[in-house]
mmCIF file of N, CA and C in Angstrom:
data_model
loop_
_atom_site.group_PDB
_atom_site.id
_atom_site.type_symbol
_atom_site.label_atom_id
_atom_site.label_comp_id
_atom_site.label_asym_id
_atom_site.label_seq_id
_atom_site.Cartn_x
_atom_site.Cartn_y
_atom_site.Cartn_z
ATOM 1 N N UNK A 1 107.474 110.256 76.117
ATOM 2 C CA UNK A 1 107.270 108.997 76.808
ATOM 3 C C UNK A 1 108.620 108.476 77.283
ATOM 4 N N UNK A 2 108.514 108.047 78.486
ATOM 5 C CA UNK A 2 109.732 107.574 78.734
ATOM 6 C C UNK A 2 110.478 106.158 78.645
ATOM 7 N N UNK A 3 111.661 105.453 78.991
ATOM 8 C CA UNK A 3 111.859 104.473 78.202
ATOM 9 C C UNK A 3 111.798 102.930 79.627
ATOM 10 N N UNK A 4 111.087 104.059 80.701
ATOM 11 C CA UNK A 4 110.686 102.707 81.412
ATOM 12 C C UNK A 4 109.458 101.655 81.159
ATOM 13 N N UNK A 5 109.701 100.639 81.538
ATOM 14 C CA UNK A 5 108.752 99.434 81.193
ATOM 15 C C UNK A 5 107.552 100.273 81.784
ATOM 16 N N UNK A 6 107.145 100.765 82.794
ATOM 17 C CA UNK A 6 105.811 101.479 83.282
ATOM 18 C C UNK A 6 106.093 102.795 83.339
ATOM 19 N N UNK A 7 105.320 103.916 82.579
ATOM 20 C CA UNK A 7 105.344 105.238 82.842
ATOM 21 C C UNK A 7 104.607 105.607 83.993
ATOM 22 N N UNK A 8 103.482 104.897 84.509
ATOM 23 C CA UNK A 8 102.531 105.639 85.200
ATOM 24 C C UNK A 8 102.392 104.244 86.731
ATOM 25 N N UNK A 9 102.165 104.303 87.926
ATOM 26 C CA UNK A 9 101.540 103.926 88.563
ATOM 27 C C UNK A 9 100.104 104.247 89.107
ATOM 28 N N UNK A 10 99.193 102.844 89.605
ATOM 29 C CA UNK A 10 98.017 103.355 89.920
ATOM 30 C C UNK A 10 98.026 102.593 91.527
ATOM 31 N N UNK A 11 97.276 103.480 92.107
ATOM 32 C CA UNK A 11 97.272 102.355 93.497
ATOM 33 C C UNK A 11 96.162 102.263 93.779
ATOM 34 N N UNK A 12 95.627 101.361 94.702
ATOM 35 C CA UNK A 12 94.393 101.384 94.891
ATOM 36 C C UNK A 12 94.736 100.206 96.484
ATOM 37 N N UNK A 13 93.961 100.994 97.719
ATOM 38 C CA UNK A 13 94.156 100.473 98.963
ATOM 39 C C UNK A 13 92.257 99.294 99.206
ATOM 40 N N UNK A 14 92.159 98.617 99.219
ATOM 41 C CA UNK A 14 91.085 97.752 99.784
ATOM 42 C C UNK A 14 91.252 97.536 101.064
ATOM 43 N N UNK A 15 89.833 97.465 101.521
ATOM 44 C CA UNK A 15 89.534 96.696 102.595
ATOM 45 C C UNK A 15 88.095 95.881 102.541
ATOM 46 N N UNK A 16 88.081 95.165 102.835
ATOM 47 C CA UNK A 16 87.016 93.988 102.436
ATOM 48 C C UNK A 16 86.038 94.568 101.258
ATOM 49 N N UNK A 17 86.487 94.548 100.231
ATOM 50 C CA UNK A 17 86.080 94.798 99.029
ATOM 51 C C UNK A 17 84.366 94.049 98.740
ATOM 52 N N UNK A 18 84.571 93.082 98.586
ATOM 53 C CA UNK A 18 83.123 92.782 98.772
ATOM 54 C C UNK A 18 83.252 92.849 96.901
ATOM 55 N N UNK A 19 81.698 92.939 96.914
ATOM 56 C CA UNK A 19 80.481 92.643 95.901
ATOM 57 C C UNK A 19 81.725 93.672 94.406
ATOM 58 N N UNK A 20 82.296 94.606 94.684
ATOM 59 C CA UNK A 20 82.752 95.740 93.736
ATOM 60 C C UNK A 20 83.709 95.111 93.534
ATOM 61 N N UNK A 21 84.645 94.539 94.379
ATOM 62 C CA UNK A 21 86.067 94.587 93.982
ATOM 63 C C UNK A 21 86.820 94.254 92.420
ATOM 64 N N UNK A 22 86.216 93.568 92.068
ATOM 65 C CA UNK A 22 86.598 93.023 90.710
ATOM 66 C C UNK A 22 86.044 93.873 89.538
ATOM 67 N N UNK A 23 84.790 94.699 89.937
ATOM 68 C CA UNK A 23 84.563 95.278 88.396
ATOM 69 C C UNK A 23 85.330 96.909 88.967
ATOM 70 N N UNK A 24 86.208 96.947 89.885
ATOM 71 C CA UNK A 24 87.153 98.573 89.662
ATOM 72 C C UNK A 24 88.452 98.102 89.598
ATOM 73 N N UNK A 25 88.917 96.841 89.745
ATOM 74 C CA UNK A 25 89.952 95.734 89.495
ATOM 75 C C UNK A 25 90.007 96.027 87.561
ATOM 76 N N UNK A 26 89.032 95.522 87.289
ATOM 77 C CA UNK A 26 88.535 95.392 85.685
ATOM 78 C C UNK A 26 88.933 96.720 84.895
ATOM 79 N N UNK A 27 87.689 97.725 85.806
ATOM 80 C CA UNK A 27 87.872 99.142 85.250
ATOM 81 C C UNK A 27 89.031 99.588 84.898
ATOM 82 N N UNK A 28 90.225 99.580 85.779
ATOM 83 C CA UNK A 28 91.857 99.707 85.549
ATOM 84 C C UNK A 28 92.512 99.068 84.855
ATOM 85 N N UNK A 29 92.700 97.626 84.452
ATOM 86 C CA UNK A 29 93.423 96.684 83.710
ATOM 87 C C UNK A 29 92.596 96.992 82.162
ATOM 88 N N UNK A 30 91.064 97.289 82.047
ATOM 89 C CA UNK A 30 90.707 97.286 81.171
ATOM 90 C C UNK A 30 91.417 99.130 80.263
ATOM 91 N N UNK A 31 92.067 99.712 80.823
ATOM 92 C CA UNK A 31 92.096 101.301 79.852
ATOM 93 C C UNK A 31 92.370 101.067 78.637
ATOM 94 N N UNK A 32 92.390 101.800 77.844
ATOM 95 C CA UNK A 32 93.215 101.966 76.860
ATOM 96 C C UNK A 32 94.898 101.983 76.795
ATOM 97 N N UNK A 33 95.442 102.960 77.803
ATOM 98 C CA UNK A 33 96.666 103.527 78.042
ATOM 99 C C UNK A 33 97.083 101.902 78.862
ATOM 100 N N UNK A 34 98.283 101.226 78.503
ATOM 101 C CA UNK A 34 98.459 100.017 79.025
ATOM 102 C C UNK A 34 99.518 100.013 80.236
ATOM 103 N N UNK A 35 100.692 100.904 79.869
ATOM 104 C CA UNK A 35 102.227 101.160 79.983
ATOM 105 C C UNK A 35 101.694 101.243 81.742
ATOM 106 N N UNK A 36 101.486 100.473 82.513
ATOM 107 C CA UNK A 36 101.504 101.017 84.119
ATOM 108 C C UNK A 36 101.959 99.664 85.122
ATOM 109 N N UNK A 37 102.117 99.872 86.388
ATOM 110 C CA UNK A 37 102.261 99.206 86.992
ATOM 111 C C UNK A 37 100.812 99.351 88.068
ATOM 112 N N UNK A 38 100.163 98.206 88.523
ATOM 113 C CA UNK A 38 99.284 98.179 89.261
ATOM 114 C C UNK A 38 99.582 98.082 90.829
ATOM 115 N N UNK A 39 99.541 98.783 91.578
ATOM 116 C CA UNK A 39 99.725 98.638 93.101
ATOM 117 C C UNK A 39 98.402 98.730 93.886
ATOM 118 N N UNK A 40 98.172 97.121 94.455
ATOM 119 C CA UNK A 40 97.121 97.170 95.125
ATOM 120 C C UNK A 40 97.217 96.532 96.476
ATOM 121 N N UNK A 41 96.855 97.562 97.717
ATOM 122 C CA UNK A 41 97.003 96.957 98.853
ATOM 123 C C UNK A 41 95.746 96.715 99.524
ATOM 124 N N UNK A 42 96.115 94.942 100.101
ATOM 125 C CA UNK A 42 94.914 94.516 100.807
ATOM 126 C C UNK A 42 95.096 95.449 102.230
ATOM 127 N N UNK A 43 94.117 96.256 103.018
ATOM 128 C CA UNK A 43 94.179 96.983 104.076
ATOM 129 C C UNK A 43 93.756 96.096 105.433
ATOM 130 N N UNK A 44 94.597 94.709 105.459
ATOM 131 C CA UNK A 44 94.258 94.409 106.456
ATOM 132 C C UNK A 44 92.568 93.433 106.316
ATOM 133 N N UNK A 45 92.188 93.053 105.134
ATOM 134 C CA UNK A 45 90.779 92.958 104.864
ATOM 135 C C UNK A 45 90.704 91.720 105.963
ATOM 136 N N UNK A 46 89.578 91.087 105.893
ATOM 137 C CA UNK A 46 88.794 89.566 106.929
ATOM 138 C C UNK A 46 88.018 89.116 106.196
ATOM 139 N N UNK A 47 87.615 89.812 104.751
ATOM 140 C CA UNK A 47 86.435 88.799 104.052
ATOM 141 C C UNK A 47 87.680 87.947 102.805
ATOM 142 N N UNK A 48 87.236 87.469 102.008
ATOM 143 C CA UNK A 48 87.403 87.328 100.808
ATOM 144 C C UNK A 48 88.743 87.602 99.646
ATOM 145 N N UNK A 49 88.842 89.286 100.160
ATOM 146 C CA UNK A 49 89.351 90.188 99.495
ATOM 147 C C UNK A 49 90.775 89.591 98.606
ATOM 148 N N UNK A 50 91.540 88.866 99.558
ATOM 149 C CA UNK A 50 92.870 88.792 99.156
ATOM 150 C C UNK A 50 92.592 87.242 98.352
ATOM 151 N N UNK A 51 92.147 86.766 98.205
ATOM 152 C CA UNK A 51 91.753 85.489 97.516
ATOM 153 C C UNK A 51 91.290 86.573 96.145
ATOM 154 N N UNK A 52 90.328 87.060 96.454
ATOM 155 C CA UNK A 52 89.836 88.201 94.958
ATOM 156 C C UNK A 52 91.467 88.499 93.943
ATOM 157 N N UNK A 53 91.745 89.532 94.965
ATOM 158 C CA UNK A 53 93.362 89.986 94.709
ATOM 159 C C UNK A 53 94.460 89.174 93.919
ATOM 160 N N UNK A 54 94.617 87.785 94.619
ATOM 161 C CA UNK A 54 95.604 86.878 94.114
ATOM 162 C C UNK A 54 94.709 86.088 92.801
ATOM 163 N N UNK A 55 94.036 85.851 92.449
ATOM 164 C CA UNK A 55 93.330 85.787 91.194
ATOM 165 C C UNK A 55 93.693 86.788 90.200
ATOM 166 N N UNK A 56 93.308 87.809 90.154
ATOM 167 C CA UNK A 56 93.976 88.814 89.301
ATOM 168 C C UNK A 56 95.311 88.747 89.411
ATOM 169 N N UNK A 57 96.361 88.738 90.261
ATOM 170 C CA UNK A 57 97.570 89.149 89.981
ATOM 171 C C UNK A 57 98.350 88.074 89.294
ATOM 172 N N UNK A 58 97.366 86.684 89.512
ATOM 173 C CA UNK A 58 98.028 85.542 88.366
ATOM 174 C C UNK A 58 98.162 85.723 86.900
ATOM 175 N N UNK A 59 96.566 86.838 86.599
ATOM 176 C CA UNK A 59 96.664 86.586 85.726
ATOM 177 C C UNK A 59 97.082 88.097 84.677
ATOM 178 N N UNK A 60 97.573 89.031 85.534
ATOM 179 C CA UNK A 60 98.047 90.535 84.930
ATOM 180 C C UNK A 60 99.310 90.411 86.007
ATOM 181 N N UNK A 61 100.060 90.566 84.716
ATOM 182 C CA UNK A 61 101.340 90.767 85.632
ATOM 183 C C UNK A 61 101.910 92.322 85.975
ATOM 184 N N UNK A 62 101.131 93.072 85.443
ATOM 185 C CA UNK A 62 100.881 94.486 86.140
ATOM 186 C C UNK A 62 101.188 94.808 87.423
ATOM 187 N N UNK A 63 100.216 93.944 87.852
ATOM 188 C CA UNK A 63 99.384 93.983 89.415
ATOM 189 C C UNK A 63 100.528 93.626 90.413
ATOM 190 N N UNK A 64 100.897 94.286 91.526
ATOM 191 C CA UNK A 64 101.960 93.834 92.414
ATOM 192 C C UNK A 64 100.924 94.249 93.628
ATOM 193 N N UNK A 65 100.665 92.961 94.468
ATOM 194 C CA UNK A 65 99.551 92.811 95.613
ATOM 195 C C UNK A 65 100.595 93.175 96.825
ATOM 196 N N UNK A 66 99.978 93.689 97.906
ATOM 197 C CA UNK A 66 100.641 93.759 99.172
ATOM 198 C C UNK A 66 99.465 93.743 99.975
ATOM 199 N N UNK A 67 99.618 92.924 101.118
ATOM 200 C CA UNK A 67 98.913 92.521 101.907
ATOM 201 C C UNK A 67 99.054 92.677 103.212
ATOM 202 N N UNK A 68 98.382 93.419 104.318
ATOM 203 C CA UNK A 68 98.681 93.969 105.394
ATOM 204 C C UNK A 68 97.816 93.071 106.356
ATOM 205 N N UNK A 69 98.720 92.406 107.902
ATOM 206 C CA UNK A 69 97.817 91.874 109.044
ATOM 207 C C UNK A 69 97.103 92.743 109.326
ATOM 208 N N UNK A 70 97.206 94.356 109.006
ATOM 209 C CA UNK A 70 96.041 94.773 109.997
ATOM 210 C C UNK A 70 95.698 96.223 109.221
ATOM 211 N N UNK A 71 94.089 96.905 109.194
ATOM 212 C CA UNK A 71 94.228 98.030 108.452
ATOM 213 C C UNK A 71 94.639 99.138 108.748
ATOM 214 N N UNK A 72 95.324 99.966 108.742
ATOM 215 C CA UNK A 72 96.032 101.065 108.529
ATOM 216 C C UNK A 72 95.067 102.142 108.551
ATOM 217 N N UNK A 73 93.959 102.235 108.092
ATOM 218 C CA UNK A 73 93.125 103.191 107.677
ATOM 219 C C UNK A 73 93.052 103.275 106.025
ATOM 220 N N UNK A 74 92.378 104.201 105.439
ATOM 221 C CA UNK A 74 92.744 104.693 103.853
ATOM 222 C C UNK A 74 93.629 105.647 103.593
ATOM 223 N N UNK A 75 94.112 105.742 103.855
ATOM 224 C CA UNK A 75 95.528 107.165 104.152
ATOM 225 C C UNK A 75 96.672 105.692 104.505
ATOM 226 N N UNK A 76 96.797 105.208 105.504
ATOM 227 C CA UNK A 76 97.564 104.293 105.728
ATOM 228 C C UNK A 76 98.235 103.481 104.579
ATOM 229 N N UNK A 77 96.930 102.913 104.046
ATOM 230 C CA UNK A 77 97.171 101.829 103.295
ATOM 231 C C UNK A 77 97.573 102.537 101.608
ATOM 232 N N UNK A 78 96.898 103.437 101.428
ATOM 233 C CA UNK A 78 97.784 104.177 100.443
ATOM 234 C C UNK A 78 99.242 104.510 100.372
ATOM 235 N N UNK A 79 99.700 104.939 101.873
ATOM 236 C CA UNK A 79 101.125 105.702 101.970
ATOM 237 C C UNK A 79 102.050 104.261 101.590
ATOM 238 N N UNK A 80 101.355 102.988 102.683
ATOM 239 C CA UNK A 80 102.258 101.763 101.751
ATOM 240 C C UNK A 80 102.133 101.556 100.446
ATOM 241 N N UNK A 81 101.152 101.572 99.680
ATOM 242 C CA UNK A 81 101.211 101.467 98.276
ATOM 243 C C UNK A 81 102.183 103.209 97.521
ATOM 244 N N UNK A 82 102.657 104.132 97.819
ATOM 245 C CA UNK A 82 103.128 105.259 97.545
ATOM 246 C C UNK A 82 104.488 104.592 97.752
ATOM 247 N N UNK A 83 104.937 104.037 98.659
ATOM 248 C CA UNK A 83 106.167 103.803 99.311
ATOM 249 C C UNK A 83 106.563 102.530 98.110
ATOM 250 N N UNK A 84 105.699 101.934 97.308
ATOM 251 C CA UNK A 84 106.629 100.907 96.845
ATOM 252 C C UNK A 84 106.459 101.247 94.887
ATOM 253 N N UNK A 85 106.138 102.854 94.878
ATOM 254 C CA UNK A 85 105.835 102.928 93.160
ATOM 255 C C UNK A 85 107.380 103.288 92.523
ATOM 256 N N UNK A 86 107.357 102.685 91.434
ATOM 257 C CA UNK A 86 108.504 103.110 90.670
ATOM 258 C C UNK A 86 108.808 104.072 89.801
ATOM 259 N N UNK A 87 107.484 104.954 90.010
ATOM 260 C CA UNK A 87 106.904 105.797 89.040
ATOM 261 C C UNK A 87 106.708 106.932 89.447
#
């Protein structure tokens, strides 16, 4: 194990998440294995999403949100979440 504060990053790209977003939000913060940093990018969403997003990241300080004017695609919005892991 190594002696950084996060061994592992997870990313996860949204776009108007909707009805799910919070219980695969959950699924991740909830593991067992704690040691990670959370990278989650809004892809540009128009519903809800980033209001969802900034709720959680108040309250896990894991979670580092990035938020895009416009979507990228799912490939896109991943390569920005790749581009900012420390891991």
């Amino acid at each position: 194990m190594s002696d950084n504060l996060n061994d592992l990053t997870v990313i996860m790209s949204v776009y108007n998440g909707g009805k799910y977003l919070s219980s695969s939000i959950e699924s991740i913060l909830n593991q067992t294995y704690k040691k990670f940093e959370f990278i989650i990018v809004d892809n540009g969403s128009t519903d809800d999403t980033y209001e969802t997003l900034n709720k959680y990241k108040k309250i896990d300080s894991r979670i580092k949100l990035i938020s895009l004017k416009e979507n990228l695609n799912c490939y896109g919005g991943r390569m920005v979440g790749i581009k900012e892991c420390k891991t």
